[in-house]
PDB file of C-alpha atoms in Angstrom:
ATOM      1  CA  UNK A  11     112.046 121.799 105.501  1.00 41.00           C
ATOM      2  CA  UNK A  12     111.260 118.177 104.231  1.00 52.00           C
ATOM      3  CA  UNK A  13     112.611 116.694 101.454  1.00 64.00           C
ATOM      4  CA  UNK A  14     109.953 114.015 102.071  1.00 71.00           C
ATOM      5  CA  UNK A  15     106.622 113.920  99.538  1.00 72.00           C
ATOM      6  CA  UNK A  16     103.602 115.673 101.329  1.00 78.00           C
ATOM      7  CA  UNK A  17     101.815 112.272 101.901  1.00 75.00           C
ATOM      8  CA  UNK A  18     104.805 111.213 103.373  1.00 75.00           C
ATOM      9  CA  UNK A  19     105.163 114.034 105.796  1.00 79.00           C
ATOM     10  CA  UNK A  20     101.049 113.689 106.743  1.00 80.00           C
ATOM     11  CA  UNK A  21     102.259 109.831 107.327  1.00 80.00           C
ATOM     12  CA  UNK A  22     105.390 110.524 109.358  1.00 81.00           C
ATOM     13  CA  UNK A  23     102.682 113.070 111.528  1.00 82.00           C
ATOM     14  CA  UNK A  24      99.775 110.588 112.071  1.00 81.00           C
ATOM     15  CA  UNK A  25     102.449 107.617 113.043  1.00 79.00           C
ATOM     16  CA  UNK A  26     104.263 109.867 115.480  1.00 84.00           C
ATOM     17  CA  UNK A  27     100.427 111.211 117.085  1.00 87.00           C
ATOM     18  CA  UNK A  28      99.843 106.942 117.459  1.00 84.00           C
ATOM     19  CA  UNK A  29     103.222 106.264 119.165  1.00 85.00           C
ATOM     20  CA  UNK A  30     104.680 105.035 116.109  1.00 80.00           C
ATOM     21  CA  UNK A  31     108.076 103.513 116.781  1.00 76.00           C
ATOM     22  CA  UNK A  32     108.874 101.937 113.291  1.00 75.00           C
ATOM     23  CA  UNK A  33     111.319 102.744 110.953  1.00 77.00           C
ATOM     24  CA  UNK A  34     110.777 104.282 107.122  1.00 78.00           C
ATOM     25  CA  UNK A  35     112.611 102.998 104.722  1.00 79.00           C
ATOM     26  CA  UNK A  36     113.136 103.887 100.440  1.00 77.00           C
ATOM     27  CA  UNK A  37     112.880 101.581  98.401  1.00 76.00           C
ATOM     28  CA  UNK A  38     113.793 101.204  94.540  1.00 70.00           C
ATOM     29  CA  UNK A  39     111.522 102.498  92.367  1.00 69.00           C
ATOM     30  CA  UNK A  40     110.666  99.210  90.736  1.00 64.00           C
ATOM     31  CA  UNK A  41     108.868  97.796  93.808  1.00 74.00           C
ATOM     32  CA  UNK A  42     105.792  97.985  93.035  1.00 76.00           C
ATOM     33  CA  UNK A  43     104.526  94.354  93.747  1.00 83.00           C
ATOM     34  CA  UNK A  44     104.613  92.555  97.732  1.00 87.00           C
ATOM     35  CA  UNK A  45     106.649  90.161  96.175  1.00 89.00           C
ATOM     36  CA  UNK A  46     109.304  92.572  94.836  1.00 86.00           C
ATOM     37  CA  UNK A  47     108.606  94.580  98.255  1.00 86.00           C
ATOM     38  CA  UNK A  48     109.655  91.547 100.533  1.00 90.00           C
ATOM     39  CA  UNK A  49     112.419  91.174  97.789  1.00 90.00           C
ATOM     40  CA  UNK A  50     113.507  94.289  98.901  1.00 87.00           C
ATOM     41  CA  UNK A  51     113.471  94.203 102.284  1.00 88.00           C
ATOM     42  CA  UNK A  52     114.375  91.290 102.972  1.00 90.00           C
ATOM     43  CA  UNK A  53     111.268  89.328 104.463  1.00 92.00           C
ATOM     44  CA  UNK A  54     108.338  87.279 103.267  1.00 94.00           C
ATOM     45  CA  UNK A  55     105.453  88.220 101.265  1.00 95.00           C
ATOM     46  CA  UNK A  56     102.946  87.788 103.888  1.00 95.00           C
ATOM     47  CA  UNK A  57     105.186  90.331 106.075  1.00 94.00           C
ATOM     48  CA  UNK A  58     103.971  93.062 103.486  1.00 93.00           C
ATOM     49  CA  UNK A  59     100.594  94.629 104.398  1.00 92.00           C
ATOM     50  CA  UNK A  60      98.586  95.344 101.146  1.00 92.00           C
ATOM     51  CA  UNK A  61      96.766  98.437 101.912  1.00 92.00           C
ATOM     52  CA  UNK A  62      93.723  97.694  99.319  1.00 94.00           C
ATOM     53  CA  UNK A  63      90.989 101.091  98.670  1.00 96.00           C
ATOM     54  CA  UNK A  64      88.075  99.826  97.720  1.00 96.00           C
ATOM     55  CA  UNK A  65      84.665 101.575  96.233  1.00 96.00           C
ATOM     56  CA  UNK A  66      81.848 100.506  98.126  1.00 95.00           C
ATOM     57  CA  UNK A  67      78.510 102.109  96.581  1.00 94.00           C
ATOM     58  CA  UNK A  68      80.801 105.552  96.705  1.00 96.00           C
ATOM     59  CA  UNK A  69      82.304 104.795 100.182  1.00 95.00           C
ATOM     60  CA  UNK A  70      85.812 104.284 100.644  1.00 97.00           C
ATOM     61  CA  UNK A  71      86.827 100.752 101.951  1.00 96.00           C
ATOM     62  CA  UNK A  72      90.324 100.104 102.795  1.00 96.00           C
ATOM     63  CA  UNK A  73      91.473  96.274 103.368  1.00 96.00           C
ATOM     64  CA  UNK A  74      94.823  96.379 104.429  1.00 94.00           C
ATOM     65  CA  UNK A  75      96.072  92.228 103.594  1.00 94.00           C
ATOM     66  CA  UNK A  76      99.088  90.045 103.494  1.00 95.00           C
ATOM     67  CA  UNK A  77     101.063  90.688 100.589  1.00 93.00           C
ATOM     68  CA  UNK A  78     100.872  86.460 100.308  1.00 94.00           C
ATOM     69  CA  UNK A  79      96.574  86.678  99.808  1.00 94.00           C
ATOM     70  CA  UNK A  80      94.128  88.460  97.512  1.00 92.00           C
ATOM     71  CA  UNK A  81      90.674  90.025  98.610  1.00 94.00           C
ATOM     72  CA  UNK A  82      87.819  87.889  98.257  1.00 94.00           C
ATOM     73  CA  UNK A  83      85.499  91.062  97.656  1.00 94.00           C
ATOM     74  CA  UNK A  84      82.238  89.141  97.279  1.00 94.00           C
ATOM     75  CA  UNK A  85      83.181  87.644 101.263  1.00 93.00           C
ATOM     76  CA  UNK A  86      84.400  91.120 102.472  1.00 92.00           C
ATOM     77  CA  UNK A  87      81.018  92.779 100.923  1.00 92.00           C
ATOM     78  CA  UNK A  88      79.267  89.779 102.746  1.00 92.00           C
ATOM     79  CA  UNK A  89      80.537  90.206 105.834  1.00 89.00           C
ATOM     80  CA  UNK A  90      80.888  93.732 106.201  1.00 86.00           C
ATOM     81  CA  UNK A  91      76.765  94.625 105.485  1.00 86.00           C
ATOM     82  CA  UNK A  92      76.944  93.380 101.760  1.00 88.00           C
ATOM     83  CA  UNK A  93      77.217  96.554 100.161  1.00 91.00           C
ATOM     84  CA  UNK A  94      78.982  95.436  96.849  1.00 94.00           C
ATOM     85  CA  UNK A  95      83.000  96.477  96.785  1.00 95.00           C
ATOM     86  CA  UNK A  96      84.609  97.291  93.499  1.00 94.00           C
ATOM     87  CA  UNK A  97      88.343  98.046  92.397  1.00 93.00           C
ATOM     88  CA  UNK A  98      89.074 102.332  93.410  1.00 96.00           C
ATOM     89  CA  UNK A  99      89.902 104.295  90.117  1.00 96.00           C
ATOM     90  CA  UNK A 100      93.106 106.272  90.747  1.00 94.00           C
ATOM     91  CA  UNK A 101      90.814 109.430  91.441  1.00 96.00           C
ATOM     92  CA  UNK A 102      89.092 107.896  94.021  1.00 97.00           C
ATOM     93  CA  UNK A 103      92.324 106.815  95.746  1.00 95.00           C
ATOM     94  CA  UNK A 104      93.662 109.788  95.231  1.00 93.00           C
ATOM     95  CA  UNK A 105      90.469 111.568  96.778  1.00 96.00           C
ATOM     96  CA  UNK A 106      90.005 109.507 100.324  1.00 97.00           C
ATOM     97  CA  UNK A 107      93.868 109.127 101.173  1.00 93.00           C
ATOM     98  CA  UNK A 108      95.807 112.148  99.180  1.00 88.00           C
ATOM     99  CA  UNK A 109      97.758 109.230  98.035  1.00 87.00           C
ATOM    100  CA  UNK A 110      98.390 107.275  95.135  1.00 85.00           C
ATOM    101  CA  UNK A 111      98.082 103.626  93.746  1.00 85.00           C
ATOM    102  CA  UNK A 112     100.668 101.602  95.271  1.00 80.00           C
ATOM    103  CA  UNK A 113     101.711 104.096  98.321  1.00 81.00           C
ATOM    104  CA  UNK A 114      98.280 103.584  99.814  1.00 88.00           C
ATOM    105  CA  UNK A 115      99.638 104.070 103.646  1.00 88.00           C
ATOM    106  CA  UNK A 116      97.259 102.662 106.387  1.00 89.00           C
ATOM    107  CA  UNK A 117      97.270 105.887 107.891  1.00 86.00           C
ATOM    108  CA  UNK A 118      97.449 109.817 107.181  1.00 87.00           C
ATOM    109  CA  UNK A 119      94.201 110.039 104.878  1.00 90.00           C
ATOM    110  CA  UNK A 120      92.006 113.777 105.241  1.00 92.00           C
ATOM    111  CA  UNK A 121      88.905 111.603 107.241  1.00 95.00           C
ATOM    112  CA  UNK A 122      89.016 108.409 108.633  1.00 94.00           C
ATOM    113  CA  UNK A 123      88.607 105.307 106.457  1.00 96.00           C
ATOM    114  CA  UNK A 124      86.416 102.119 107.432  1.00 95.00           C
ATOM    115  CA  UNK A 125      89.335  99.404 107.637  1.00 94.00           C
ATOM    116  CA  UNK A 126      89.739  96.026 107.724  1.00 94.00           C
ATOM    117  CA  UNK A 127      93.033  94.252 108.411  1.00 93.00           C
ATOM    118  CA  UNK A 128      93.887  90.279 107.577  1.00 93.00           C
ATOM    119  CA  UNK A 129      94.345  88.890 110.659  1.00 92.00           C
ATOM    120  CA  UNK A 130      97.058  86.850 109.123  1.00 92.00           C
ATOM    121  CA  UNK A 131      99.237  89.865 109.353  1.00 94.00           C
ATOM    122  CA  UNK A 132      99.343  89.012 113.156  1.00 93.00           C
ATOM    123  CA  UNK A 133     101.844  85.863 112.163  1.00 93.00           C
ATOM    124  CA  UNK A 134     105.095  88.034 111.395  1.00 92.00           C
ATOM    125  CA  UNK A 135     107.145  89.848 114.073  1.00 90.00           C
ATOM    126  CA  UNK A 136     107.476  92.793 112.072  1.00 89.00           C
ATOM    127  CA  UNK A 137     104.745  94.007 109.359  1.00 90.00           C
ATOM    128  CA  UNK A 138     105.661  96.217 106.631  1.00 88.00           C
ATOM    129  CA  UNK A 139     103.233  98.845 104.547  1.00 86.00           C
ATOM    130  CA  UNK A 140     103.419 101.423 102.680  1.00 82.00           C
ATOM    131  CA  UNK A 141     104.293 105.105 103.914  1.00 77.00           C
ATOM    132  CA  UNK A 142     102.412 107.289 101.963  1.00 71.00           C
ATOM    133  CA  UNK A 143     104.644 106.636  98.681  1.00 69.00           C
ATOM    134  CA  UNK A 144     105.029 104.206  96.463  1.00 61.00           C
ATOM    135  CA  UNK A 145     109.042 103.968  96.895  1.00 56.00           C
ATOM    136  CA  UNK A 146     108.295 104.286 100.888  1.00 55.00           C
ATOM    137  CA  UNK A 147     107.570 101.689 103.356  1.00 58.00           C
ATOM    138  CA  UNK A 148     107.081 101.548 107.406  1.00 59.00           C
ATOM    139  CA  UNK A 149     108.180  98.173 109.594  1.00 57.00           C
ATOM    140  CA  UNK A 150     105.945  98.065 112.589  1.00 54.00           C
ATOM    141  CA  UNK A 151     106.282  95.167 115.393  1.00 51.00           C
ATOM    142  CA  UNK A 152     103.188  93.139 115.222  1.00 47.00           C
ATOM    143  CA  UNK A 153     103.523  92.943 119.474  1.00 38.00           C
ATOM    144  CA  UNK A 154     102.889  97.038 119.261  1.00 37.00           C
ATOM    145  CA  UNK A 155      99.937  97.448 117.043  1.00 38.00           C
ATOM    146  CA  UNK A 156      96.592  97.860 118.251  1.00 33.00           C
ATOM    147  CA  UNK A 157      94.179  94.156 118.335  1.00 29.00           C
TER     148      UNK A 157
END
């Protein structure tokens, strides 16, 4: 039996079913920022992947960016068939991914989630995001994850 939270047990299932190799690690309950993340850890901000629901005309959106940048929503929504995106209420978080504010993993959600990921990310060795939790996090090599 787990002692892990049930989002982190679906997390822990859908990185092992993608080959995960990465390590999860618990952090202190006062990370709740990239900055105090990376803090943490250990690395830099922009080694902290952001994963970012958004509400897109009742659609879920995630945006999964470098702890170091904020979403430009109005150039997402451009870009991405300009359906306008708008900050997720903690329902409708809580809805799409069975997770909450702040543990937002990029993975282990009931359906699969449109998502687009800063390319920036690409620039550390090893990327870190949340696992499911918000006192949970998952280091993934950059060289491993999918293009």
């Amino acid at each position: 039996m787990s002692a892990d939270h049930p989002s982190v047990v679906r997390f822990r299932a859908a990185h092992r079913e993608r080959g995960g190799t990465g390590e999860i690690v618990i952090l202190p309950d006062s990370v709740h920022t990239a900055a105090l993340a990376a803090e943490a850890l250990g690395c830099e901000v922009g080694a902290i992947a952001n994963s970012l629901l958004f509400d897109a005309g009742g659609s879920p959106v995630l945006i999964l960016t470098s702890g170091a940048h904020r979403v430009d929503t109005a150039l997402v929504s451009e870009r991405t068939g300009g359906v306008p995106l708008k900050r997720a209420k903690p329902e409708f978080v809580k809805e799409h991914t069975s997770q909450v504010i702040g543990g937002v993993s990029p993975i282990g959600h009931p359906a699969p989630i449109r998502t687009y990921i800063d390319s920036w990310l690409r620039r550390h060795e090893v990327v870190w995001a949340a696992a499911g939790h918000p006192a949970r996090c998952s280091r993934r090599r950059t060289t491993s994850c999918s293009r």
